[in-house]
Each structure stands twice: as C-alpha cells, then as structure tokens.
mmCIF file of C-alpha atoms (C1' of nucleotides) and ligand atoms in Angstrom:
data_model
loop_
_atom_site.group_PDB
_atom_site.id
_atom_site.type_symbol
_atom_site.label_atom_id
_atom_site.label_comp_id
_atom_site.label_asym_id
_atom_site.label_seq_id
_atom_site.Cartn_x
_atom_site.Cartn_y
_atom_site.Cartn_z
ATOM 1 C CA UNK A 1 -25.753 -5.582 2.979
ATOM 2 C CA UNK A 2 -26.710 -7.961 5.610
ATOM 3 C CA UNK A 3 -26.568 -8.834 8.515
ATOM 4 C CA UNK A 4 -25.222 -9.191 11.855
ATOM 5 C CA UNK A 5 -24.606 -5.556 12.725
ATOM 6 C CA UNK A 6 -25.293 -2.397 15.080
ATOM 7 C CA UNK A 7 -28.520 -1.356 14.895
ATOM 8 C CA UNK A 8 -27.789 2.274 15.336
ATOM 9 C CA UNK A 9 -25.076 1.927 12.760
ATOM 10 C CA UNK A 10 -23.458 -0.342 9.848
ATOM 11 C CA UNK A 11 -20.802 -1.231 12.144
ATOM 12 C CA UNK A 12 -20.771 -4.379 13.516
ATOM 13 C CA UNK A 13 -21.268 -3.953 17.986
ATOM 14 C CA UNK A 14 -18.127 -4.704 20.355
ATOM 15 C CA UNK A 15 -20.400 -7.291 21.471
ATOM 16 C CA UNK A 16 -22.312 -9.124 18.583
ATOM 17 C CA UNK A 17 -22.083 -12.411 18.016
ATOM 18 C CA UNK A 18 -19.234 -12.803 15.534
ATOM 19 C CA UNK A 19 -19.351 -16.957 15.520
ATOM 20 C CA UNK A 20 -22.741 -15.379 13.110
ATOM 21 C CA UNK A 21 -20.095 -13.569 11.166
ATOM 22 C CA UNK A 22 -17.985 -16.603 10.594
ATOM 23 C CA UNK A 23 -20.827 -19.310 10.086
ATOM 24 C CA UNK A 24 -22.535 -16.984 7.627
ATOM 25 C CA UNK A 25 -19.165 -16.260 5.350
ATOM 26 C CA UNK A 26 -18.161 -19.817 5.366
ATOM 27 C CA UNK A 27 -21.750 -20.944 4.040
ATOM 28 C CA UNK A 28 -21.525 -18.333 1.503
ATOM 29 C CA UNK A 29 -18.248 -18.693 0.347
ATOM 30 C CA UNK A 30 -18.938 -22.649 -0.107
ATOM 31 C CA UNK A 31 -21.927 -21.482 -1.887
ATOM 32 C CA UNK A 32 -20.004 -19.194 -4.590
ATOM 33 C CA UNK A 33 -17.400 -21.442 -4.625
ATOM 34 C CA UNK A 34 -19.805 -24.004 -6.153
ATOM 35 C CA UNK A 35 -21.583 -21.234 -8.641
ATOM 36 C CA UNK A 36 -18.379 -20.740 -10.185
ATOM 37 C CA UNK A 37 -17.077 -24.128 -10.130
ATOM 38 C CA UNK A 38 -14.048 -23.055 -7.747
ATOM 39 C CA UNK A 39 -12.322 -25.591 -5.696
ATOM 40 C CA UNK A 40 -12.808 -24.413 -1.101
ATOM 41 C CA UNK A 41 -10.000 -25.984 -0.266
ATOM 42 C CA UNK A 42 -8.469 -26.937 2.717
ATOM 43 C CA UNK A 43 -5.766 -24.528 3.152
ATOM 44 C CA UNK A 44 -8.150 -21.754 1.960
ATOM 45 C CA UNK A 45 -10.830 -22.111 4.003
ATOM 46 C CA UNK A 46 -8.620 -21.593 6.764
ATOM 47 C CA UNK A 47 -7.181 -18.884 5.665
ATOM 48 C CA UNK A 48 -10.866 -17.360 4.380
ATOM 49 C CA UNK A 49 -11.854 -18.276 8.408
ATOM 50 C CA UNK A 50 -8.800 -16.865 10.132
ATOM 51 C CA UNK A 51 -9.380 -13.838 7.837
ATOM 52 C CA UNK A 52 -13.698 -13.551 9.592
ATOM 53 C CA UNK A 53 -12.009 -14.761 12.637
ATOM 54 C CA UNK A 54 -12.031 -10.330 13.473
ATOM 55 C CA UNK A 55 -13.696 -7.359 11.920
ATOM 56 C CA UNK A 56 -10.134 -5.979 11.410
ATOM 57 C CA UNK A 57 -7.783 -6.412 8.577
ATOM 58 C CA UNK A 58 -4.738 -8.997 8.831
ATOM 59 C CA UNK A 59 -1.970 -9.409 7.143
ATOM 60 C CA UNK A 60 -0.769 -12.595 5.594
ATOM 61 C CA UNK A 61 2.434 -12.453 7.648
ATOM 62 C CA UNK A 62 -0.143 -12.501 10.798
ATOM 63 C CA UNK A 63 -2.071 -15.191 8.912
ATOM 64 C CA UNK A 64 0.945 -17.733 8.721
ATOM 65 C CA UNK A 65 1.150 -17.017 12.286
ATOM 66 C CA UNK A 66 -1.817 -17.700 13.189
ATOM 67 C CA UNK A 67 -1.969 -20.764 11.080
ATOM 68 C CA UNK A 68 0.871 -22.097 12.086
ATOM 69 C CA UNK A 69 -1.137 -22.421 16.611
ATOM 70 C CA UNK A 70 -0.975 -25.766 17.107
ATOM 71 C CA UNK A 71 0.394 -27.052 13.874
ATOM 72 C CA UNK A 72 3.631 -29.302 14.278
ATOM 73 C CA UNK A 73 5.498 -26.529 10.392
ATOM 74 C CA UNK A 74 4.598 -23.519 9.494
ATOM 75 C CA UNK A 75 3.789 -22.771 6.000
ATOM 76 C CA UNK A 76 5.490 -20.811 3.465
ATOM 77 C CA UNK A 77 4.344 -17.270 2.288
ATOM 78 C CA UNK A 78 3.615 -18.338 -1.200
ATOM 79 C CA UNK A 79 1.103 -20.737 0.760
ATOM 80 C CA UNK A 80 -0.952 -17.907 1.820
ATOM 81 C CA UNK A 81 -0.342 -15.063 -1.064
ATOM 82 C CA UNK A 82 -2.239 -18.586 -3.162
ATOM 83 C CA UNK A 83 -4.738 -18.796 -1.265
ATOM 84 C CA UNK A 84 -5.445 -15.079 -0.554
ATOM 85 C CA UNK A 85 -4.926 -14.719 -4.838
ATOM 86 C CA UNK A 86 -8.087 -16.955 -5.128
ATOM 87 C CA UNK A 87 -10.306 -15.347 -2.382
ATOM 88 C CA UNK A 88 -9.819 -12.150 -3.748
ATOM 89 C CA UNK A 89 -10.223 -13.147 -7.166
ATOM 90 C CA UNK A 90 -13.813 -14.335 -6.299
ATOM 91 C CA UNK A 91 -14.938 -11.880 -4.235
ATOM 92 C CA UNK A 92 -14.296 -13.212 -0.466
ATOM 93 C CA UNK A 93 -12.276 -10.915 0.886
ATOM 94 C CA UNK A 94 -10.852 -7.899 -0.063
ATOM 95 C CA UNK A 95 -7.098 -6.153 0.170
ATOM 96 C CA UNK A 96 -7.120 -2.796 2.323
ATOM 97 C CA UNK A 97 -4.126 -1.071 0.683
ATOM 98 C CA UNK A 98 -3.184 1.227 2.616
ATOM 99 C CA UNK A 99 -2.809 -1.870 5.402
ATOM 100 C CA UNK A 100 -1.380 -4.156 3.430
ATOM 101 C CA UNK A 101 -3.840 -6.337 4.703
ATOM 102 C CA UNK A 102 -6.476 -7.987 4.212
ATOM 103 C CA UNK A 103 -10.540 -8.453 5.676
ATOM 104 C CA UNK A 104 -14.033 -10.819 4.928
ATOM 105 C CA UNK A 105 -16.289 -9.283 2.339
ATOM 106 C CA UNK A 106 -20.066 -8.701 3.315
ATOM 107 C CA UNK A 107 -21.006 -9.761 0.183
ATOM 108 C CA UNK A 108 -19.533 -12.032 -1.938
ATOM 109 C CA UNK A 109 -23.046 -12.778 -3.834
ATOM 110 C CA UNK A 110 -22.167 -10.462 -6.747
ATOM 111 C CA UNK A 111 -18.448 -7.780 -7.375
ATOM 112 C CA UNK A 112 -18.333 -5.124 -6.330
ATOM 113 C CA UNK A 113 -15.964 -1.806 -5.811
ATOM 114 C CA UNK A 114 -13.753 -1.764 -2.776
ATOM 115 C CA UNK A 115 -15.268 0.511 -0.583
ATOM 116 C CA UNK A 116 -14.147 1.125 2.956
ATOM 117 C CA UNK A 117 -14.442 2.831 6.766
ATOM 118 C CA UNK A 118 -11.258 2.099 8.887
ATOM 119 C CA UNK A 119 -10.868 3.662 12.349
ATOM 120 C CA UNK A 120 -7.205 4.737 13.218
ATOM 121 C CA UNK A 121 -7.679 3.531 16.601
ATOM 122 C CA UNK A 122 -8.725 -0.137 16.915
ATOM 123 C CA UNK A 123 -8.704 -1.007 13.698
ATOM 124 C CA UNK A 124 -12.477 -1.387 12.848
ATOM 125 C CA UNK A 125 -13.311 -1.830 8.961
ATOM 126 C CA UNK A 126 -16.483 -1.285 7.974
ATOM 127 C CA UNK A 127 -17.258 -2.363 3.690
ATOM 128 C CA UNK A 128 -20.662 0.364 3.030
ATOM 129 C CA UNK A 129 -22.839 0.422 -0.039
ATOM 130 C CA UNK A 130 -20.885 2.005 -2.369
ATOM 131 C CA UNK A 131 -24.129 3.135 -5.282
ATOM 132 C CA UNK A 132 -24.291 7.070 -2.985
ATOM 133 C CA UNK A 133 -21.130 7.733 -4.672
ATOM 134 C CA UNK A 134 -22.019 6.677 -7.901
ATOM 135 C CA UNK A 135 -23.446 10.198 -9.205
ATOM 136 C CA UNK A 136 -20.506 11.213 -8.139
ATOM 137 C CA UNK A 137 -18.818 8.999 -9.960
ATOM 138 C CA UNK A 138 -20.676 9.197 -13.616
ATOM 139 C CA UNK A 139 -19.307 12.585 -13.662
ATOM 140 C CA UNK A 140 -16.380 11.922 -13.160
ATOM 141 C CA UNK A 141 -15.887 9.383 -15.701
ATOM 142 C CA UNK A 142 -17.663 12.431 -18.146
ATOM 143 C CA UNK A 143 -14.982 14.810 -17.106
ATOM 144 C CA UNK A 144 -12.034 13.001 -16.695
ATOM 145 C CA UNK A 145 -12.656 11.068 -20.879
ATOM 146 C CA UNK A 146 -11.014 7.819 -18.119
ATOM 147 C CA UNK A 147 -12.830 4.590 -18.625
ATOM 148 C CA UNK A 148 -13.355 3.586 -14.426
ATOM 149 C CA UNK A 149 -13.324 0.337 -13.979
ATOM 150 C CA UNK A 150 -12.216 -0.357 -10.730
ATOM 151 C CA UNK A 151 -13.237 1.857 -7.029
ATOM 152 C CA UNK A 152 -10.990 1.414 -4.547
ATOM 153 C CA UNK A 153 -11.962 3.644 -1.416
ATOM 154 C CA UNK A 154 -10.838 3.746 2.315
ATOM 155 C CA UNK A 155 -12.307 6.668 4.521
ATOM 156 C CA UNK A 156 -9.985 6.410 8.276
ATOM 157 C CA UNK A 157 -11.249 7.780 11.157
ATOM 158 C CA UNK A 158 -12.500 6.695 14.517
ATOM 159 C CA UNK A 159 -15.152 4.205 15.304
ATOM 160 C CA UNK A 160 -18.720 4.881 17.165
ATOM 161 C CA UNK A 161 -17.048 2.643 19.760
ATOM 162 C CA UNK A 162 -13.875 4.473 19.621
ATOM 163 C CA UNK A 163 -14.582 7.876 20.287
ATOM 164 C CA UNK A 164 -16.834 7.355 23.483
ATOM 165 C CA UNK A 165 -13.633 5.837 24.355
ATOM 166 C CA UNK A 166 -12.356 9.024 23.650
ATOM 167 C CA UNK A 167 -14.673 11.251 25.198
ATOM 168 C CA UNK B 1 -6.719 22.755 -9.614
ATOM 169 C CA UNK B 2 -4.450 24.631 -12.116
ATOM 170 C CA UNK B 3 -3.706 24.456 -15.381
ATOM 171 C CA UNK B 4 -1.583 22.673 -17.872
ATOM 172 C CA UNK B 5 -4.025 20.120 -18.850
ATOM 173 C CA UNK B 6 -6.085 19.120 -22.196
ATOM 174 C CA UNK B 7 -9.140 21.376 -22.615
ATOM 175 C CA UNK B 8 -11.137 18.638 -22.972
ATOM 176 C CA UNK B 9 -10.175 17.154 -19.947
ATOM 177 C CA UNK B 10 -8.977 16.880 -16.564
ATOM 178 C CA UNK B 11 -5.821 14.495 -17.671
ATOM 179 C CA UNK B 12 -2.776 16.156 -18.792
ATOM 180 C CA UNK B 13 -2.301 15.682 -22.838
ATOM 181 C CA UNK B 14 0.863 13.714 -23.695
ATOM 182 C CA UNK B 15 2.157 16.772 -25.947
ATOM 183 C CA UNK B 16 1.967 19.340 -22.879
ATOM 184 C CA UNK B 17 5.295 21.510 -22.273
ATOM 185 C CA UNK B 18 5.622 19.330 -18.929
ATOM 186 C CA UNK B 19 8.512 21.751 -17.674
ATOM 187 C CA UNK B 20 6.044 24.408 -17.114
ATOM 188 C CA UNK B 21 4.361 21.456 -14.115
ATOM 189 C CA UNK B 22 7.809 21.369 -12.855
ATOM 190 C CA UNK B 23 8.354 24.001 -12.826
ATOM 191 C CA UNK B 24 5.041 25.438 -11.315
ATOM 192 C CA UNK B 25 5.259 22.716 -9.008
ATOM 193 C CA UNK B 26 8.771 23.814 -7.574
ATOM 194 C CA UNK B 27 7.722 26.977 -7.902
ATOM 195 C CA UNK B 28 4.439 26.428 -5.851
ATOM 196 C CA UNK B 29 6.146 24.722 -3.104
ATOM 197 C CA UNK B 30 9.340 27.294 -2.329
ATOM 198 C CA UNK B 31 6.380 29.404 -1.987
ATOM 199 C CA UNK B 32 4.292 26.770 0.271
ATOM 200 C CA UNK B 33 7.554 26.125 2.530
ATOM 201 C CA UNK B 34 8.264 30.333 3.074
ATOM 202 C CA UNK B 35 4.809 30.409 4.717
ATOM 203 C CA UNK B 36 4.669 27.295 6.831
ATOM 204 C CA UNK B 37 8.553 27.707 7.561
ATOM 205 C CA UNK B 38 9.822 24.822 6.587
ATOM 206 C CA UNK B 39 13.481 24.079 5.170
ATOM 207 C CA UNK B 40 12.874 23.226 1.335
ATOM 208 C CA UNK B 41 16.451 21.536 1.193
ATOM 209 C CA UNK B 42 18.312 20.256 -1.653
ATOM 210 C CA UNK B 43 17.889 16.662 -1.072
ATOM 211 C CA UNK B 44 14.103 17.595 -0.526
ATOM 212 C CA UNK B 45 14.103 19.865 -3.368
ATOM 213 C CA UNK B 46 14.970 17.603 -6.123
ATOM 214 C CA UNK B 47 13.034 14.569 -4.589
ATOM 215 C CA UNK B 48 10.386 16.113 -5.096
ATOM 216 C CA UNK B 49 11.431 17.309 -9.238
ATOM 217 C CA UNK B 50 12.577 14.120 -9.886
ATOM 218 C CA UNK B 51 8.977 13.294 -9.204
ATOM 219 C CA UNK B 52 7.070 15.748 -11.090
ATOM 220 C CA UNK B 53 9.250 14.040 -13.537
ATOM 221 C CA UNK B 54 6.222 12.575 -15.180
ATOM 222 C CA UNK B 55 2.400 12.816 -14.361
ATOM 223 C CA UNK B 56 2.731 8.826 -12.861
ATOM 224 C CA UNK B 57 3.179 7.535 -9.723
ATOM 225 C CA UNK B 58 6.987 6.837 -8.746
ATOM 226 C CA UNK B 59 8.216 4.009 -5.725
ATOM 227 C CA UNK B 60 10.740 4.584 -3.483
ATOM 228 C CA UNK B 61 13.268 2.810 -4.677
ATOM 229 C CA UNK B 62 13.223 4.326 -8.145
ATOM 230 C CA UNK B 63 13.727 7.744 -6.988
ATOM 231 C CA UNK B 64 16.823 6.355 -5.227
ATOM 232 C CA UNK B 65 18.775 5.126 -8.921
ATOM 233 C CA UNK B 66 17.154 8.708 -10.248
ATOM 234 C CA UNK B 67 19.132 10.127 -7.597
ATOM 235 C CA UNK B 68 22.611 8.218 -7.614
ATOM 236 C CA UNK B 69 21.720 9.205 -12.461
ATOM 237 C CA UNK B 70 25.405 10.791 -12.019
ATOM 238 C CA UNK B 71 25.882 11.077 -8.970
ATOM 239 C CA UNK B 72 29.315 8.904 -7.319
ATOM 240 C CA UNK B 73 27.435 7.334 -4.716
ATOM 241 C CA UNK B 74 23.929 6.207 -4.014
ATOM 242 C CA UNK B 75 21.717 7.982 -1.447
ATOM 243 C CA UNK B 76 20.196 4.690 1.247
ATOM 244 C CA UNK B 77 16.341 4.492 1.629
ATOM 245 C CA UNK B 78 16.591 6.470 4.914
ATOM 246 C CA UNK B 79 17.441 9.290 2.636
ATOM 247 C CA UNK B 80 14.397 9.611 0.090
ATOM 248 C CA UNK B 81 12.776 8.138 2.976
ATOM 249 C CA UNK B 82 13.223 11.490 4.901
ATOM 250 C CA UNK B 83 12.464 13.337 1.938
ATOM 251 C CA UNK B 84 9.089 11.788 0.687
ATOM 252 C CA UNK B 85 8.029 11.676 4.659
ATOM 253 C CA UNK B 86 8.590 15.764 4.237
ATOM 254 C CA UNK B 87 7.504 16.363 0.986
ATOM 255 C CA UNK B 88 4.015 14.339 2.435
ATOM 256 C CA UNK B 89 3.525 16.105 5.488
ATOM 257 C CA UNK B 90 3.410 19.354 3.656
ATOM 258 C CA UNK B 91 0.935 18.343 1.178
ATOM 259 C CA UNK B 92 3.504 18.568 -2.235
ATOM 260 C CA UNK B 93 2.544 15.056 -2.395
ATOM 261 C CA UNK B 94 0.553 12.206 -2.525
ATOM 262 C CA UNK B 95 1.511 8.581 -1.506
ATOM 263 C CA UNK B 96 -0.763 6.083 -4.397
ATOM 264 C CA UNK B 97 -1.553 2.613 -1.688
ATOM 265 C CA UNK B 98 -2.178 0.832 -4.458
ATOM 266 C CA UNK B 99 1.993 1.116 -6.043
ATOM 267 C CA UNK B 100 3.148 1.927 -3.315
ATOM 268 C CA UNK B 101 4.389 4.954 -4.917
ATOM 269 C CA UNK B 102 4.527 8.290 -4.976
ATOM 270 C CA UNK B 103 3.060 11.745 -7.546
ATOM 271 C CA UNK B 104 3.401 15.057 -7.080
ATOM 272 C CA UNK B 105 -0.184 16.607 -5.900
ATOM 273 C CA UNK B 106 -1.537 19.501 -8.545
ATOM 274 C CA UNK B 107 -3.080 21.877 -6.028
ATOM 275 C CA UNK B 108 -0.354 22.085 -2.358
ATOM 276 C CA UNK B 109 -2.184 25.096 -1.292
ATOM 277 C CA UNK B 110 -4.484 23.770 0.922
ATOM 278 C CA UNK B 111 -5.187 20.104 2.711
ATOM 279 C CA UNK B 112 -7.090 18.150 0.591
ATOM 280 C CA UNK B 113 -7.948 14.480 0.150
ATOM 281 C CA UNK B 114 -6.171 12.348 -1.928
ATOM 282 C CA UNK B 115 -8.621 11.398 -4.538
ATOM 283 C CA UNK B 116 -7.373 9.985 -8.414
ATOM 284 C CA UNK B 117 -7.590 8.440 -11.173
ATOM 285 C CA UNK B 118 -4.712 5.975 -12.097
ATOM 286 C CA UNK B 119 -4.800 4.226 -15.865
ATOM 287 C CA UNK B 120 -3.460 0.624 -15.851
ATOM 288 C CA UNK B 121 -1.977 0.656 -18.848
ATOM 289 C CA UNK B 122 0.034 3.714 -19.022
ATOM 290 C CA UNK B 123 0.252 5.186 -15.262
ATOM 291 C CA UNK B 124 -0.445 8.426 -15.720
ATOM 292 C CA UNK B 125 -2.696 9.489 -11.947
ATOM 293 C CA UNK B 126 -4.737 12.063 -12.368
ATOM 294 C CA UNK B 127 -5.517 14.685 -8.813
ATOM 295 C CA UNK B 128 -9.384 14.443 -8.689
ATOM 296 C CA UNK B 129 -11.816 17.054 -6.996
ATOM 297 C CA UNK B 130 -13.362 15.491 -3.924
ATOM 298 C CA UNK B 131 -16.388 18.107 -4.118
ATOM 299 C CA UNK B 132 -18.736 16.204 -6.535
ATOM 300 C CA UNK B 133 -18.391 13.127 -3.345
ATOM 301 C CA UNK B 134 -18.544 14.875 -0.168
ATOM 302 C CA UNK B 135 -22.835 14.852 0.318
ATOM 303 C CA UNK B 136 -22.184 11.039 -0.138
ATOM 304 C CA UNK B 137 -19.102 11.628 2.673
ATOM 305 C CA UNK B 138 -21.367 13.241 5.189
ATOM 306 C CA UNK B 139 -24.503 10.820 4.422
ATOM 307 C CA UNK B 140 -22.277 7.755 5.569
ATOM 308 C CA UNK B 141 -20.647 9.944 8.859
ATOM 309 C CA UNK B 142 -24.949 9.918 9.541
ATOM 310 C CA UNK B 143 -25.070 6.181 9.439
ATOM 311 C CA UNK B 144 -22.017 4.641 10.407
ATOM 312 C CA UNK B 145 -20.952 6.763 12.729
ATOM 313 C CA UNK B 146 -17.711 6.794 11.724
ATOM 314 C CA UNK B 147 -15.738 10.774 12.322
ATOM 315 C CA UNK B 148 -14.020 10.298 9.457
ATOM 316 C CA UNK B 149 -11.092 12.110 8.724
ATOM 317 C CA UNK B 150 -8.693 11.142 5.742
ATOM 318 C CA UNK B 151 -10.572 10.179 2.842
ATOM 319 C CA UNK B 152 -8.007 8.316 -0.415
ATOM 320 C CA UNK B 153 -10.223 7.306 -3.269
ATOM 321 C CA UNK B 154 -8.059 5.592 -6.036
ATOM 322 C CA UNK B 155 -9.815 5.063 -9.530
ATOM 323 C CA UNK B 156 -8.134 2.082 -11.985
ATOM 324 C CA UNK B 157 -9.029 2.191 -15.512
ATOM 325 C CA UNK B 158 -7.963 3.511 -18.759
ATOM 326 C CA UNK B 159 -7.044 7.362 -19.676
ATOM 327 C CA UNK B 160 -7.955 8.471 -22.499
ATOM 328 C CA UNK B 161 -4.963 8.569 -24.682
ATOM 329 C CA UNK B 162 -5.106 4.344 -23.841
ATOM 330 C CA UNK B 163 -8.685 4.160 -25.260
ATOM 331 C CA UNK B 164 -7.607 5.380 -28.029
ATOM 332 C CA UNK B 165 -4.813 3.402 -28.393
ATOM 333 C CA UNK B 166 -6.604 -0.045 -27.982
ATOM 334 C CA UNK B 167 -9.390 0.599 -29.984
ATOM 335 C "C1'" DT C 1 33.465 32.817 22.111
ATOM 336 C "C1'" DT C 2 32.465 29.109 23.454
ATOM 337 C "C1'" DT C 3 28.255 26.263 24.032
ATOM 338 C "C1'" DT C 4 24.018 24.240 23.184
ATOM 339 C "C1'" DA C 5 19.424 22.953 21.482
ATOM 340 C "C1'" DT C 6 17.893 21.091 16.879
ATOM 341 C "C1'" DC C 7 17.655 19.782 12.649
ATOM 342 C "C1'" DG C 8 19.180 17.070 8.371
ATOM 343 C "C1'" DT C 9 21.305 14.196 7.183
ATOM 344 C "C1'" DG C 10 24.855 9.375 6.011
ATOM 345 C "C1'" DT C 11 25.045 4.929 7.767
ATOM 346 C "C1'" DT C 12 24.468 0.265 9.004
ATOM 347 C "C1'" DA C 13 21.551 -2.955 9.848
ATOM 348 C "C1'" DC C 14 16.901 -4.808 9.564
ATOM 349 C "C1'" DA C 15 12.289 -5.751 9.578
ATOM 350 C "C1'" DA C 16 7.894 -6.359 6.508
ATOM 351 C "C1'" DT C 17 5.136 -7.640 2.445
ATOM 352 C "C1'" DA C 18 5.784 -10.468 -1.935
ATOM 353 C "C1'" DT C 19 7.194 -12.815 -5.939
ATOM 354 C "C1'" DA C 20 9.819 -16.201 -9.465
ATOM 355 C "C1'" DA C 21 11.159 -20.635 -10.379
ATOM 356 C "C1'" DC C 22 10.945 -25.397 -10.289
ATOM 357 C "C1'" DA C 23 9.559 -30.071 -7.913
ATOM 358 C "C1'" DC C 24 5.800 -32.880 -6.617
ATOM 359 C "C1'" DA C 25 1.577 -34.332 -5.435
ATOM 360 C "C1'" DT C 26 -3.709 -35.523 -6.419
ATOM 361 C "C1'" DC C 27 -6.805 -36.574 -9.202
ATOM 362 C "C1'" DG C 28 -10.267 -36.419 -13.569
ATOM 363 C "C1'" DA C 29 -10.315 -37.097 -18.603
ATOM 364 C "C1'" DT C 30 -8.855 -39.315 -22.705
ATOM 365 C "C1'" DA D 1 -1.951 -46.251 -18.392
ATOM 366 C "C1'" DT D 2 -1.721 -41.598 -19.347
ATOM 367 C "C1'" DC D 3 -1.729 -37.183 -19.563
ATOM 368 C "C1'" DG D 4 -3.044 -32.848 -18.526
ATOM 369 C "C1'" DA D 5 -4.658 -29.507 -15.205
ATOM 370 C "C1'" DT D 6 -4.657 -27.702 -10.955
ATOM 371 C "C1'" DG D 7 -3.143 -27.426 -6.385
ATOM 372 C "C1'" DT D 8 0.089 -27.426 -2.896
ATOM 373 C "C1'" DG D 9 6.039 -27.648 -0.954
ATOM 374 C "C1'" DT D 10 9.662 -25.857 -1.477
ATOM 375 C "C1'" DT D 11 13.946 -22.699 -1.642
ATOM 376 C "C1'" DA D 12 15.325 -18.499 -2.528
ATOM 377 C "C1'" DT D 13 15.005 -13.258 -3.829
ATOM 378 C "C1'" DA D 14 12.993 -9.260 -4.939
ATOM 379 C "C1'" DT D 15 11.027 -4.983 -3.069
ATOM 380 C "C1'" DT D 16 9.225 -1.618 0.102
ATOM 381 C "C1'" DG D 17 10.024 0.193 4.810
ATOM 382 C "C1'" DT D 18 11.939 1.297 9.623
ATOM 383 C "C1'" DA D 19 15.318 1.370 13.711
ATOM 384 C "C1'" DA D 20 19.022 3.193 15.541
ATOM 385 C "C1'" DC D 21 22.890 5.682 16.376
ATOM 386 C "C1'" DA D 22 26.260 9.503 14.826
ATOM 387 C "C1'" DC D 23 27.736 13.150 12.841
ATOM 388 C "C1'" DG D 24 27.892 17.912 10.575
ATOM 389 C "C1'" DA D 25 25.866 22.396 10.204
ATOM 390 C "C1'" DT D 26 23.427 26.000 11.730
ATOM 391 C "C1'" DA D 27 21.276 29.147 15.566
ATOM 392 C "C1'" DA D 28 20.112 30.772 19.472
ATOM 393 C "C1'" DA D 29 21.991 30.959 24.158
ATOM 394 C "C1'" DA D 30 25.406 32.148 27.989
HETATM 395 ZN ZN1 LIG E 1 -18.730 -10.165 13.249
HETATM 396 ZN ZN1 LIG E 2 -12.655 1.967 16.754
HETATM 397 ZN ZN1 LIG E 3 2.474 17.887 -16.622
HETATM 398 ZN ZN1 LIG E 4 -3.104 5.997 -20.100
#
DNA sequence: TTTTATCGTGTTACAATATAACACATCGAT
DNA sequence: ATCGATGTGTTATATTGTAACACGATAAAA
C-alpha cells in the first residue's frame, strides 16, 4: 500500500496533495492495462478519474452527473456501468456494497481482497491490508469447510478527523 | 452459537431437521421481544418465519411474494421493509449487503457484528464468530486511528456440500 | 367515558440502483 | 473487401428501497 498518506495513520489527511493521488492512480491504471492488454478507453479513464476525485465512495448515478458536467448530453446508465464493470474486473476500483458505491483501489498491481474502513460521518473510505486477518481466515476455513474465494470486509466508524470534530 | 449444525462443520447439513431451526428461532425471538418490551406482531413474526424458511438470504420482494401465498391481496413494499427494519433493529436478522438480502441471526441474544460465509453456488449463508478476528481489528484501530463501531464481513466461496458436488 | 397519544399498518406514489436487448461503429486480421 | 471482436449508443425495463399521509387499534390520561 503506498503512498500519499498521513504519517500518523493510514487515513489520508484532509490537507494532502490530492492531485498526486489522482495522477498516480491514473499512471498505475495505464500501466496495468498495458500489462493485461486491455484498453483504457476515454470513457473508462474519465470514470476512473472521477472516482479518484475524492477518497469517498461515489455512486453510479453521481458519476453520470459528473460526466455530464460541461457536456452537451448525458450518458445513459449502461455506459457508466460498463466502465465500472471493466474497472472492477481489472481491480482498479472496488465496490462498497453497503453504500452501492465505488472507490479507487489503493494498489491495483496485484489482486487482493476488499477491506475498507468507512467513516459514517464524512464517508471517507480507507483501504486496508487484509494480511493481519488471514490467520483468522485460515482457521475459519478449517472449521467451516468452506473454500473461501473472496473476502469483503467493511468496517464503519469515525475517521480520526471526524473524531476531533466531534470532541 | 448453537445448535442444529453438522458435527464436521459449522455449516448446516442439507439433511438437518430444519423445522427445529425455525422453532428455536421463533422461540428466541419471542423471548427477546419480551425482554426488550417490543411487540412481535403477526406481520413481523410471519416475515421472520419466512426468512427462517431456509439458511439462504432472501430479498424483500421475494418475501413479499412468499407473504402473498394463499392470501387474497399482496402487501405493499413498506409493510415488508418495516418488518425488516424492526427485525434488524432487534438483531433478529442480518442484512447481506452483497446480495441485498436478509437472513436470520444465529444468536440474537446479544448484539454482535455481522460475519458470514456465503456459498456462491447454493447461496447457503453461515454466520460465524467474529472472535478470532478481533485482535486484527484491534491492531487496525491502532494503526488507522479509526473508531470502529460496526464490522461487516462477507466471505464468498463454496460450501462443503457444493465442493463435493463439483468434484 | 370521552380524549388523546402512541404505535403499527395500508396505500399511493416515487426514488435510486442496475440490467436486457438490440443497433451501430471502429478496427485489426484474414 | 470481408469478417469478427470489441466498445458504445439507445430505449426500455427490472430490482430494491422510501416518502408522505391516512387509518385503526390500544392504552394511558382526563
Ligand atoms: Zn488523495
Ligand atoms: Zn470522517
Ligand atoms: Zn436449519
Ligand atoms: Zn453451496
């Protein structure tokens, strides 16, 4: 996990240089598409860029609204959902099921499970390392007999910044 | 966690006595409502019973269909959603976000986080103990600075029975 | 006993999220 | 030139969930 994060915490600081986040995400996306021989078309890139517009999950219809900004005509839902499906497939974004919303992946260079901390106050979502959970997952596989293929974890609570606000 | 489960696994065996599951769930629900001084009305009880009709998550509109069986008129969505909200609030059921569906809680006697194993083949969903994950969660709280209030974990894969089928 | 407050339900309409189906366009390979 | 594969446009529709307001039962208060 990179990069542009607060030293005290894995959460991005409100004042961080977010353009750097966007730039590095797009660079990583181009790289990944080259590797996997997939095309990052204009629509797909624009959607990815809009998703990286913040560290908060954004819904498909909000993305449609954002895409419409400064354009003559709105795109229809399938256009956005196709782009989302493509980006999900490549691991460039994750879906936050509890919010029906999408957020950029912090490290698309390798496939991984979907672990997020989500602030219920400001909607900040921070991707986190599944590593520390894997021994418990292994134990669970043993006990349950399930063959676990996908892990999806959503923690809700208050981010450091919102805790300060509410004190 | 009780009860009517396969000895080899926490997953319910396909041949288990499921009426016992339903009965004990309803008994537990009546008990909990008495404790918390809440009313388990006819609609609420019927919805809970239908949810316990299987160990698979069921959607709100499927519940409406099931409620309509043998009745003159269908109930409208708000009726089902109100019952679901009530049952969720009391912890008698959980919502599986990835499926927009609802499933009975194995142990509503005390509040707890939502941890499920879900079979992608037969949709069986098995609630599991958050305990083994809590040290990793504690570490994550430290590192992230988040105040974590809710945990929602969904593991997808193949249940023991479906693994046999596919061999 | 009437009054009033609370709670649960009925009903209508609608919002928000997502997909099916089919037409068309682009582009590289044969 | 033709074909096949892929990406997009367009229309309609499916699925999931809520807002708003009216009605009815129950039970405490007057
Ligand atoms: Zn950033
Ligand atoms: Zn926050
Ligand atoms: Zn059972
Ligand atoms: Zn199965």
